[in-house]
mmCIF file of C-alpha atoms in Angstrom:
data_model
loop_
_atom_site.group_PDB
_atom_site.id
_atom_site.type_symbol
_atom_site.label_atom_id
_atom_site.label_comp_id
_atom_site.label_asym_id
_atom_site.label_seq_id
_atom_site.Cartn_x
_atom_site.Cartn_y
_atom_site.Cartn_z
ATOM 1 C CA MET A 1106 -0.060 0.172 -0.101
ATOM 2 C CA LYS A 1107 2.895 2.330 0.711
ATOM 3 C CA ALA A 1108 4.357 2.009 -2.765
ATOM 4 C CA VAL A 1109 1.071 2.798 -4.466
ATOM 5 C CA SER A 1110 0.659 5.834 -2.049
ATOM 6 C CA LYS A 1111 4.068 7.012 -3.060
ATOM 7 C CA GLY A 1112 3.168 7.066 -6.850
ATOM 8 C CA ALA A 1113 3.596 3.537 -8.041
ATOM 9 C CA SER A 1114 0.857 1.850 -9.908
ATOM 10 C CA ARG A 1115 -0.702 -1.420 -8.527
ATOM 11 C CA ARG A 1116 0.740 -3.267 -11.152
ATOM 12 C CA GLN A 1117 4.310 -1.766 -10.601
ATOM 13 C CA ALA A 1118 3.927 -2.706 -7.089
ATOM 14 C CA ALA A 1119 2.766 -6.278 -7.683
ATOM 15 C CA GLU A 1120 5.676 -6.672 -10.037
ATOM 16 C CA ARG A 1121 8.173 -5.192 -7.306
ATOM 17 C CA PHE A 1122 6.972 -7.351 -4.737
ATOM 18 C CA GLY A 1123 6.337 -10.666 -6.799
ATOM 19 C CA GLY A 1124 2.583 -10.680 -6.543
ATOM 20 C CA SER A 1125 0.041 -10.994 -9.227
ATOM 21 C CA PRO A 1126 -1.541 -7.535 -10.609
ATOM 22 C CA THR A 1127 -5.034 -8.790 -9.683
ATOM 23 C CA SER A 1128 -3.968 -9.384 -6.101
ATOM 24 C CA ALA A 1129 -2.304 -6.171 -5.804
ATOM 25 C CA ILE A 1130 -5.559 -4.527 -7.118
ATOM 26 C CA ARG A 1131 -7.615 -6.495 -4.819
ATOM 27 C CA TRP A 1132 -5.376 -5.450 -1.731
ATOM 28 C CA GLN A 1133 -5.430 -1.827 -2.679
ATOM 29 C CA GLU A 1134 -9.259 -1.712 -2.943
ATOM 30 C CA SER A 1135 -9.496 -3.467 0.345
ATOM 31 C CA PHE A 1136 -7.200 -0.992 1.850
ATOM 32 C CA GLU A 1137 -9.030 1.940 0.637
ATOM 33 C CA ARG A 1138 -12.435 0.499 1.556
ATOM 34 C CA GLU A 1139 -11.844 -0.880 4.939
ATOM 35 C CA GLY A 1140 -8.329 0.372 6.027
ATOM 36 C CA ARG A 1141 -7.146 -3.412 6.236
ATOM 37 C CA VAL A 1142 -3.673 -4.562 5.360
ATOM 38 C CA ALA A 1143 -3.919 -8.061 6.770
ATOM 39 C CA ALA A 1144 -5.663 -10.931 5.156
ATOM 40 C CA LYS A 1145 -9.342 -11.868 6.451
ATOM 41 C CA PRO A 1146 -9.471 -14.935 8.658
ATOM 42 C CA GLN A 1147 -9.890 -18.295 6.727
ATOM 43 C CA GLY A 1148 -11.326 -21.519 7.996
ATOM 44 C CA GLY A 1149 -13.850 -24.126 7.420
ATOM 45 C CA ASP A 1150 -17.419 -24.421 8.144
ATOM 46 C CA ARG A 1151 -17.989 -22.151 11.252
ATOM 47 C CA ARG A 1152 -21.637 -23.025 11.571
ATOM 48 C CA SER A 1153 -20.705 -26.516 12.784
ATOM 49 C CA VAL A 1154 -18.615 -25.359 15.664
ATOM 50 C CA GLY A 1155 -19.875 -26.946 19.015
ATOM 51 C CA ARG A 1156 -22.283 -29.175 17.306
ATOM 52 C CA ARG A 1157 -20.625 -32.438 18.114
#
């Protein structure tokens, strides 16, 4: 996010850090929308927790 805020395009930032342009675009959009720079939690079926 810092590279983009300093003037690099999202595609340039992706190339610089070894990521895909699509991923860089999604990360930047997420940062602009939510202020988030960390991945969202991932996991399995959360509805079934405690149903054993």
